[in-house]
Short mmCIF file of N, CA and C in Angstrom, two decimals:
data_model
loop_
_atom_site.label_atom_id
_atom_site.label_comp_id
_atom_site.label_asym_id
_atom_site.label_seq_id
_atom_site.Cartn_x
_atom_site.Cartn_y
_atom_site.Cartn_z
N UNK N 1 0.83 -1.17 0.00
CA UNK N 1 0.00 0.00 0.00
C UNK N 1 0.88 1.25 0.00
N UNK N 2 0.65 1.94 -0.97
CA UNK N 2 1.23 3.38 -1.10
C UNK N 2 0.70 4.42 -0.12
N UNK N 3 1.52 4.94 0.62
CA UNK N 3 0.58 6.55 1.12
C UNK N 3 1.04 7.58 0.10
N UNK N 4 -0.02 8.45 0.26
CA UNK N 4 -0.49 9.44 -0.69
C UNK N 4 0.34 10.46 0.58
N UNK N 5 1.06 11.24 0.19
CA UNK N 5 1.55 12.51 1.35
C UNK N 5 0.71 13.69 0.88
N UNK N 6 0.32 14.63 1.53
CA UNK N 6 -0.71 15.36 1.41
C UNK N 6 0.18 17.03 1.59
N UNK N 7 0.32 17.71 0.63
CA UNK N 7 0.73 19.05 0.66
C UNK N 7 0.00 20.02 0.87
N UNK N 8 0.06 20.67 1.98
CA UNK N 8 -0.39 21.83 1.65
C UNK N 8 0.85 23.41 1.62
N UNK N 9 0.00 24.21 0.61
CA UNK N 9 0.73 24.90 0.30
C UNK N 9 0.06 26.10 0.87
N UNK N 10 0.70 27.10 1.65
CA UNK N 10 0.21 28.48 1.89
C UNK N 10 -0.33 29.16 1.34
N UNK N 11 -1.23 30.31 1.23
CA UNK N 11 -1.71 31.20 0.43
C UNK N 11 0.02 31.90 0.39
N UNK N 12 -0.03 32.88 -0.97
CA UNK N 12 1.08 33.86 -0.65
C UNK N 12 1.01 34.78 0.80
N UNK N 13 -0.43 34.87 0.36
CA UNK N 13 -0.42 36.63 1.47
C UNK N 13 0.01 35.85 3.15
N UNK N 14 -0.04 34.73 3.38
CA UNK N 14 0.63 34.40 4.93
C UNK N 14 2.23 33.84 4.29
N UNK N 15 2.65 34.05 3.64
CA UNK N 15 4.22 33.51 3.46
C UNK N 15 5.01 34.74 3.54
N UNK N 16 4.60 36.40 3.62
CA UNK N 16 4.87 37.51 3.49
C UNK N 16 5.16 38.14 4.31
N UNK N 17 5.86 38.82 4.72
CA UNK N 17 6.69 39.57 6.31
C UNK N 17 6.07 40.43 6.49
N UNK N 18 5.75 40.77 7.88
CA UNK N 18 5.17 41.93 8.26
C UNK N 18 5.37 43.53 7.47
N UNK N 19 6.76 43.50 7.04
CA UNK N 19 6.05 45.12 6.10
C UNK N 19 5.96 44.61 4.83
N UNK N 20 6.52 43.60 4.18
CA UNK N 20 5.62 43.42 2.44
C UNK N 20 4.22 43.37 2.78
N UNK N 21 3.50 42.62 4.08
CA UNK N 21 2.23 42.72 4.39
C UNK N 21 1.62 44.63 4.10
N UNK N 22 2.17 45.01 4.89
CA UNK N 22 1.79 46.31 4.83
C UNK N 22 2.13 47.27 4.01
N UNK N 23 2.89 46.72 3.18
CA UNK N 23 2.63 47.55 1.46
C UNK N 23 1.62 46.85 0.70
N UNK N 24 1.60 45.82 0.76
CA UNK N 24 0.47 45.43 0.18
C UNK N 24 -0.89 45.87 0.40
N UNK N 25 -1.20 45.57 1.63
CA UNK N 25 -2.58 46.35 2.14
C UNK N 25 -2.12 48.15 1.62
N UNK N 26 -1.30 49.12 2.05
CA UNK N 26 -1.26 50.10 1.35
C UNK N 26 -1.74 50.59 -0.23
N UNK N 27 -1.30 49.50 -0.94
CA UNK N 27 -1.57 49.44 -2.33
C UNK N 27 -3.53 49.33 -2.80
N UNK N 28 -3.38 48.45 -1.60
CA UNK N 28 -5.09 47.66 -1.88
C UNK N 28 -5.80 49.31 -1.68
N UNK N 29 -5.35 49.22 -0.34
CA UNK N 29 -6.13 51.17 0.00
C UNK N 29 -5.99 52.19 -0.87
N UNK N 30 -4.80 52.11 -1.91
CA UNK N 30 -4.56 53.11 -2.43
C UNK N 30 -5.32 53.13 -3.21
N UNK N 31 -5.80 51.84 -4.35
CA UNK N 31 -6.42 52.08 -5.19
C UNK N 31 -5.90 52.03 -6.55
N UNK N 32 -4.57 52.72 -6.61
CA UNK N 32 -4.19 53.33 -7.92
C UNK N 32 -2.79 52.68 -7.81
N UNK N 33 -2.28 53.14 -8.76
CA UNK N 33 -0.48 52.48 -8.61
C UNK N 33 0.26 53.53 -7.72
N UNK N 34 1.53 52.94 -7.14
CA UNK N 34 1.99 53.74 -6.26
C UNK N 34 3.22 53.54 -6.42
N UNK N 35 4.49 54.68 -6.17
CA UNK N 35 5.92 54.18 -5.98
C UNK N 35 6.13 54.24 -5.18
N UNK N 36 7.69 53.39 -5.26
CA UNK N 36 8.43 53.54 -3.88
C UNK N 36 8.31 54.54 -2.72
N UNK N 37 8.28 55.94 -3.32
CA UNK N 37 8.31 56.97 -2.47
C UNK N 37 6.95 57.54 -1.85
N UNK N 38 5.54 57.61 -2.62
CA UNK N 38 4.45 57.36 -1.55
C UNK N 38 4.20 56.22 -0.67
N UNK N 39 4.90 54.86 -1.69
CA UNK N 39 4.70 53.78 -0.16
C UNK N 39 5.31 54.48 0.83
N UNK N 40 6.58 54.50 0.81
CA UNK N 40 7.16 55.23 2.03
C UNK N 40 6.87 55.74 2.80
N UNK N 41 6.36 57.13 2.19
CA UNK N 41 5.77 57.97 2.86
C UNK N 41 4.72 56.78 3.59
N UNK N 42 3.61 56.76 3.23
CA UNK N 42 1.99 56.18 3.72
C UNK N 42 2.53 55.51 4.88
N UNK N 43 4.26 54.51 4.30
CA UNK N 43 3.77 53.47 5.43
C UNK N 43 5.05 54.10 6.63
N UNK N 44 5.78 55.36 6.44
CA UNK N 44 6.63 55.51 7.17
C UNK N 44 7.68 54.89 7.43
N UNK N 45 8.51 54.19 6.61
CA UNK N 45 9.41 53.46 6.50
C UNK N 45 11.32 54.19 6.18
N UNK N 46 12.03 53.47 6.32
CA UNK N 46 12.81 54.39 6.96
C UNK N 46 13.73 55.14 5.65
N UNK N 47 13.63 54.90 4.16
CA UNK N 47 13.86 55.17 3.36
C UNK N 47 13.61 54.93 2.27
N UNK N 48 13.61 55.02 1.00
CA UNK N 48 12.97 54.64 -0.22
C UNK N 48 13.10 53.21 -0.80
N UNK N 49 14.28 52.81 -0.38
CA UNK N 49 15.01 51.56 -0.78
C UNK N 49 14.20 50.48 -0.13
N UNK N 50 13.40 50.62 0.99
CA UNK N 50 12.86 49.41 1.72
C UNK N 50 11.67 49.30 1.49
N UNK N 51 10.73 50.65 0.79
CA UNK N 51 10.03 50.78 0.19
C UNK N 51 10.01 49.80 -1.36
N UNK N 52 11.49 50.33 -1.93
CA UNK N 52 11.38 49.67 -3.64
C UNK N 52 11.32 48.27 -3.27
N UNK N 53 12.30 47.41 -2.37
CA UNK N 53 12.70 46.48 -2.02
C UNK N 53 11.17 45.34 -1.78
N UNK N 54 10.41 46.38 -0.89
CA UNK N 54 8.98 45.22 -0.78
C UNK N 54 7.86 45.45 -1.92
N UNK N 55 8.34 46.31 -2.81
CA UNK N 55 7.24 46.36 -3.40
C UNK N 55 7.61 45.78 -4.78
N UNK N 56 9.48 45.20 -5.23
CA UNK N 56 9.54 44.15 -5.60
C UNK N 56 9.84 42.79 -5.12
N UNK N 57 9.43 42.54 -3.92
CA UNK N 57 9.18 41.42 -3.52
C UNK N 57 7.88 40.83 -3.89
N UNK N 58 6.86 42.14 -3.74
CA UNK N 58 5.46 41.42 -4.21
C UNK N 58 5.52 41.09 -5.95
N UNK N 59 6.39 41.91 -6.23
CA UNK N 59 6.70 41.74 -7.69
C UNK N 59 6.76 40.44 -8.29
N UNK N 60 8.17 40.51 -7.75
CA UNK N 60 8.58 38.32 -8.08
C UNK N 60 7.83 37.68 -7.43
N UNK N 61 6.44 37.70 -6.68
CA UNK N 61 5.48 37.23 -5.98
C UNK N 61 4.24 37.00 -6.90
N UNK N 62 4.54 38.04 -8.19
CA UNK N 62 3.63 37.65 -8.99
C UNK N 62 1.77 38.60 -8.27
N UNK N 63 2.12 39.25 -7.35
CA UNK N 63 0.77 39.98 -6.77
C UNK N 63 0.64 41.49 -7.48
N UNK N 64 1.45 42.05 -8.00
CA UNK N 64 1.75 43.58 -8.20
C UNK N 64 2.39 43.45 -10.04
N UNK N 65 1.75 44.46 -10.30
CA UNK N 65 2.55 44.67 -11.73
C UNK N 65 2.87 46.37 -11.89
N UNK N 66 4.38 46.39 -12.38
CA UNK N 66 4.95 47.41 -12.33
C UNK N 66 4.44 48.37 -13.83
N UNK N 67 4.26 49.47 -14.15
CA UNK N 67 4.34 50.12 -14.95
C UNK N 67 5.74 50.85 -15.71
N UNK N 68 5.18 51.61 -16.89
CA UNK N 68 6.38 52.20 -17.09
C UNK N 68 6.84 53.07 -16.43
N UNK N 69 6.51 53.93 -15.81
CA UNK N 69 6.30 55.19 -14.59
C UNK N 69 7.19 54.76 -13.66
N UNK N 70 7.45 52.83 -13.52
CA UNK N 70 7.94 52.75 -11.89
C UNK N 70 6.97 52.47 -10.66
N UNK N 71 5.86 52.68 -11.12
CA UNK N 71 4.54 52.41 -10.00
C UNK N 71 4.15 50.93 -10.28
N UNK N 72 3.44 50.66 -8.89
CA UNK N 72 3.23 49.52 -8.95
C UNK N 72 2.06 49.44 -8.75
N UNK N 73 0.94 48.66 -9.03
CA UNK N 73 -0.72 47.90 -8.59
C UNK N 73 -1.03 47.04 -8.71
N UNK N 74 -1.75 46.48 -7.85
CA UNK N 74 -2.56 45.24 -7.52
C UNK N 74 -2.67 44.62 -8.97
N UNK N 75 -1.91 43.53 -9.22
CA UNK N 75 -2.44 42.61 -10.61
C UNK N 75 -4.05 42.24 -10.67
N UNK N 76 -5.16 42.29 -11.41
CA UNK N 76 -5.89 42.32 -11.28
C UNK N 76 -6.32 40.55 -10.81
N UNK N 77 -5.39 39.67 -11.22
CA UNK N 77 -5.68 38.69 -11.52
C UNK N 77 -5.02 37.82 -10.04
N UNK N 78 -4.58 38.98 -9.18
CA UNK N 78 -3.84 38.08 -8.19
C UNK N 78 -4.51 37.62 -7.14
N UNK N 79 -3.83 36.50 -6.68
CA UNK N 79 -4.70 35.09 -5.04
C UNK N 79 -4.14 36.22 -3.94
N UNK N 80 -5.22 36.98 -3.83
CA UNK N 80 -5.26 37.46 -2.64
C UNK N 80 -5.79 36.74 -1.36
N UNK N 81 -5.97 35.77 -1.62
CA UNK N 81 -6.49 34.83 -0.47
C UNK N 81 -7.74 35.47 0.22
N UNK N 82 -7.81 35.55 1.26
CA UNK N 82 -8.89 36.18 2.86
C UNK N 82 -9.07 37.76 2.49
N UNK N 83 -8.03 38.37 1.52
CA UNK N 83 -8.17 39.89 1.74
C UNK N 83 -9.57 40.19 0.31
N UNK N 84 -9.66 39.06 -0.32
CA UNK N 84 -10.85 39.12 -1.40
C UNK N 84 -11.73 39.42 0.15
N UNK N 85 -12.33 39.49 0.88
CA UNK N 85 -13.45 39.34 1.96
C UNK N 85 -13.01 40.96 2.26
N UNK N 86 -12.36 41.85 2.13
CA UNK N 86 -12.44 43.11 2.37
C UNK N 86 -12.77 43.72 1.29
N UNK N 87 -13.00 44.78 1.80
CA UNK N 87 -13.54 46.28 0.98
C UNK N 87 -12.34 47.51 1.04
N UNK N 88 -11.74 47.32 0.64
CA UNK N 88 -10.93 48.50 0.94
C UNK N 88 -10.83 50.12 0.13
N UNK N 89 -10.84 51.08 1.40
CA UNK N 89 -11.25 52.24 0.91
C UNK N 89 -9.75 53.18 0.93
N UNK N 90 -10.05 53.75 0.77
CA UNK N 90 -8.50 55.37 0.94
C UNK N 90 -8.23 55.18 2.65
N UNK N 91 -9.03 55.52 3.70
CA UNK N 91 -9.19 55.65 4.61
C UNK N 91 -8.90 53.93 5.52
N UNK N 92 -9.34 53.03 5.06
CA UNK N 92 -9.01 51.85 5.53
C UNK N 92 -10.32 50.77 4.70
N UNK N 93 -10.21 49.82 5.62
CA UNK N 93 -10.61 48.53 5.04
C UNK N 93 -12.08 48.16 5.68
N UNK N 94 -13.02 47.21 5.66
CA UNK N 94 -13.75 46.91 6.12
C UNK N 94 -14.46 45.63 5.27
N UNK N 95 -14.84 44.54 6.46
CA UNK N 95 -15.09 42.97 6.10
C UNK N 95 -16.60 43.28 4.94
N UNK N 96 -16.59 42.47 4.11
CA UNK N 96 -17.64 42.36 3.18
C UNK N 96 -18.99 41.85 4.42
N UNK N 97 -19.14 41.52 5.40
CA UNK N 97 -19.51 41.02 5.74
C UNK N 97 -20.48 41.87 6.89
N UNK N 98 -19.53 43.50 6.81
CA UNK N 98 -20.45 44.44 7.29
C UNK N 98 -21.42 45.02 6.64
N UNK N 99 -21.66 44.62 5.74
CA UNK N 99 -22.53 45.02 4.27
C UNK N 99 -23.83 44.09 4.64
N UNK N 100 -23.60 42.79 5.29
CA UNK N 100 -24.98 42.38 5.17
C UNK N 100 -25.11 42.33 6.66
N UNK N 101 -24.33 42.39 7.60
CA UNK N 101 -24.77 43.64 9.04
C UNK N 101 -25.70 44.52 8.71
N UNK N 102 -25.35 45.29 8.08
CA UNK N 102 -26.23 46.62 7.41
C UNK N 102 -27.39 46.27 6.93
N UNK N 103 -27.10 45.36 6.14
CA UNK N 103 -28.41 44.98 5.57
C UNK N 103 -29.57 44.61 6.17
N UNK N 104 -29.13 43.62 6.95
CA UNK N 104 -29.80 42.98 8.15
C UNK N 104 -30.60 43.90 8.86
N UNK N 105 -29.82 44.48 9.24
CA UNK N 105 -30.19 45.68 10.59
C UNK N 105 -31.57 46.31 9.59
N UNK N 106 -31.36 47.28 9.10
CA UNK N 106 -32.32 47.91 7.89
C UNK N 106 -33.40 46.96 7.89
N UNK N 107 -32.98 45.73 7.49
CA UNK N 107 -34.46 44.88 7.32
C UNK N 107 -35.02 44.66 8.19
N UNK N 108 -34.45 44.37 9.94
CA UNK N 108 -34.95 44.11 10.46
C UNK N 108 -35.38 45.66 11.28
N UNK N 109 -35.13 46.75 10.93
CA UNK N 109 -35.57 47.59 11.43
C UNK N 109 -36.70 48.04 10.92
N UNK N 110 -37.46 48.27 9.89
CA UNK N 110 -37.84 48.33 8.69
C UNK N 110 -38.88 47.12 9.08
N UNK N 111 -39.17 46.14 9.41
CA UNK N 111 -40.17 44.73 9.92
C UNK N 111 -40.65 45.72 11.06
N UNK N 112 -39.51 45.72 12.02
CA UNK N 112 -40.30 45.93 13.37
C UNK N 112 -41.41 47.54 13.42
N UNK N 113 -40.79 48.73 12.56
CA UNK N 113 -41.44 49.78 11.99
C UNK N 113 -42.79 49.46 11.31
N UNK N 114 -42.64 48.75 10.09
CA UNK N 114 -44.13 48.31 9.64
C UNK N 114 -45.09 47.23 10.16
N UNK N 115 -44.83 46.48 10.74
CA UNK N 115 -45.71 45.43 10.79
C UNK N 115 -45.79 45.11 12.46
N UNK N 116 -47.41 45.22 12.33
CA UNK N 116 -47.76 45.82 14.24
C UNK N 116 -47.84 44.19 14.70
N UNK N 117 -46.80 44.35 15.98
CA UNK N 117 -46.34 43.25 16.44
C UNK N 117 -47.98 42.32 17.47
N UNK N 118 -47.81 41.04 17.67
CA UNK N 118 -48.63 40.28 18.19
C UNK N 118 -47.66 39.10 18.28
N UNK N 119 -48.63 38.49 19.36
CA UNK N 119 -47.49 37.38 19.50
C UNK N 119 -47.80 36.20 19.06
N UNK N 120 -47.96 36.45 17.51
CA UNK N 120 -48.60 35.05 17.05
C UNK N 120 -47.07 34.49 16.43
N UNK N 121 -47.16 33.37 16.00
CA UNK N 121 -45.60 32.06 15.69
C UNK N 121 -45.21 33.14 14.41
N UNK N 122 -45.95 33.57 13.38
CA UNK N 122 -45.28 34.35 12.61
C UNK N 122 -44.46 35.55 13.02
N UNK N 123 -44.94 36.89 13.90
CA UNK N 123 -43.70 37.63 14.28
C UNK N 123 -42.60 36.90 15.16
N UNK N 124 -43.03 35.98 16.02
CA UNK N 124 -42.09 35.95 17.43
C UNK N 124 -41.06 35.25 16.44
N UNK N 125 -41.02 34.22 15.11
CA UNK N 125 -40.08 33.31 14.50
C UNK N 125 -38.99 34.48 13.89
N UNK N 126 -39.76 35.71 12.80
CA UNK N 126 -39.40 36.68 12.15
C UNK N 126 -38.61 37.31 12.64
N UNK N 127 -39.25 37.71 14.65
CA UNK N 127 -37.83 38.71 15.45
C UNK N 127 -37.28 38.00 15.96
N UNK N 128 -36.67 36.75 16.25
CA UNK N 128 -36.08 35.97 16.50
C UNK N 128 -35.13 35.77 15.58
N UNK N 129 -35.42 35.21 14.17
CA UNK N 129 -34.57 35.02 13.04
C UNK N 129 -33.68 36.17 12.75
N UNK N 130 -34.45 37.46 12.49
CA UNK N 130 -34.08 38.61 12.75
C UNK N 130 -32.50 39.18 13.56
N UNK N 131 -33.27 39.07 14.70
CA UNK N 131 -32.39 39.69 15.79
C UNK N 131 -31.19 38.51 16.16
N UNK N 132 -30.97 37.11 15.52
CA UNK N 132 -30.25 36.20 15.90
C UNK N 132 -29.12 36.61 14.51
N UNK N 133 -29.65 36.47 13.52
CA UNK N 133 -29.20 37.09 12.35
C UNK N 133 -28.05 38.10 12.09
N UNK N 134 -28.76 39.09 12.50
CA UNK N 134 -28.21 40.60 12.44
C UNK N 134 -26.84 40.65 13.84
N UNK N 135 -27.40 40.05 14.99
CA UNK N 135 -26.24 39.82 15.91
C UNK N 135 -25.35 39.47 15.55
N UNK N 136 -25.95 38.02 14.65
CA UNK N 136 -23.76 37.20 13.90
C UNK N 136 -23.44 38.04 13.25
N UNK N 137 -24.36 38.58 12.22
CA UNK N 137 -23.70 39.26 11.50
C UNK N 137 -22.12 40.58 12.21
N UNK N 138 -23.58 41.33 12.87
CA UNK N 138 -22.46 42.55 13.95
C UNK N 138 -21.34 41.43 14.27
N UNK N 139 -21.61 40.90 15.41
CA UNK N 139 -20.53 39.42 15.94
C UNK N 139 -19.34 39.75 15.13
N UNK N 140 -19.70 38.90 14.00
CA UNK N 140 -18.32 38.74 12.87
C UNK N 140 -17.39 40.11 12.52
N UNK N 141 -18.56 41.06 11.84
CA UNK N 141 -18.30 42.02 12.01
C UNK N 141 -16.83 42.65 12.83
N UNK N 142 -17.42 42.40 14.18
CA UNK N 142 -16.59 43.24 14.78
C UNK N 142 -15.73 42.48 14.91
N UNK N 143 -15.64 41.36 14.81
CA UNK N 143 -14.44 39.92 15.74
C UNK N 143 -13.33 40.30 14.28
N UNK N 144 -13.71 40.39 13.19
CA UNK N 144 -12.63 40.00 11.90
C UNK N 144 -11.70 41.79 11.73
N UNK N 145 -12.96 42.96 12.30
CA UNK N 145 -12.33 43.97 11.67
C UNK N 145 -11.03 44.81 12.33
N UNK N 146 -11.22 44.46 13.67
CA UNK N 146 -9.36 44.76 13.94
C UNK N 146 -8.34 44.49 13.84
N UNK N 147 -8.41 42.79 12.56
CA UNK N 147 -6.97 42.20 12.37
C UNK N 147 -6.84 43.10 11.12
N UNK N 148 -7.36 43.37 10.14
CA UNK N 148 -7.36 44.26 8.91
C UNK N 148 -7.00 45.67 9.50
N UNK N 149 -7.72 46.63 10.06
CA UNK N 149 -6.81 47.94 10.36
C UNK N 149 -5.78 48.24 11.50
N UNK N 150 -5.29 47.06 12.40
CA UNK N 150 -4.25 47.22 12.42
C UNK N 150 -3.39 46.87 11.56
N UNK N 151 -3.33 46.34 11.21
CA UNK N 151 -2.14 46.18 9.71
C UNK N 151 -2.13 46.92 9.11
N UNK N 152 -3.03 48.20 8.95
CA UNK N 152 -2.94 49.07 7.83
C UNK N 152 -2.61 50.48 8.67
N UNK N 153 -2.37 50.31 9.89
CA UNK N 153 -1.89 51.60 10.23
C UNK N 153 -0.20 51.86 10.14
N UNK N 154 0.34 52.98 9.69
CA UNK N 154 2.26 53.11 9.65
C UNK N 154 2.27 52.36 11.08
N UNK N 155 3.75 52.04 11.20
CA UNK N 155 4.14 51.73 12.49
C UNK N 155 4.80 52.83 13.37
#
């Protein structure tokens, strides 16, 4: 009998050092392509070179494609792994997952506003489902969104 050995292979984005991490997320926030010298700046790093240095690391990483300019952006096509589940804005990031928080909430605010409560099996199931709902949602919410903006603040 043969055993089968079983590989697993990392996403990139956990094989990546704490500041290629945080040029990367920089980039995601930025939006647009960026060089060496606004990474810098954004992420406060201690000169331009450590800046160029991680932002061709993501390079030969295959996550970032350089322009003629020297700037770099998000390949459109790259395994961002877990960070596909964010939203990221100029200002910072936030879980896809506060979107149907929101949603939730609204709907279930929006039920309890129109429809005059009694305690028959149809509302008590509705604010129940509801309010159990909208909690995970918040829950998650809040449990996932402080590993994303601390990482995205300079050090």
């Amino acid at each position: 009998m043969s055993e089968k050995k079983i590989q697993f292979e990392l996403p990139i984005v956990l094989q990546i050092g704490e500041t290629t991490w945080r040029v990367l997320l920089a980039l995601l926030r930025a939006g647009k392509p960026l060089g060496p010298k606004e990474v810098t700046e954004t992420l406060s790093l201690s000169s331009r070179s450590v800046g160029l240095y991680h932002l061709e690391k993501l390079h030969e990483l295959e996550m970032v494609e350089k322009n003629h300019e020297g700037e770099y952006r998000i390949k459109p096509d790259a395994d961002l792994g877990f960070l596909e589940q964010y939203l990221f804005f100029e200002r910072g990031a936030i879980p896809r997952i506060a979107l149907y928080a929101a949603f939730s909430t609204v709907l279930l605010a929006f039920y309890v506003a129109t429809v005059p409560f009694d305690f028959g099996a149809h509302n008590v199931y509705a604010l129940a489902f509801g309010i159990i709902f909208t909690a995970f949602f918040w829950f998650e919410t809040f449990r996932i969104y402080p590993a994303i903006t601390q990482s995205t603040e300079p050090a």
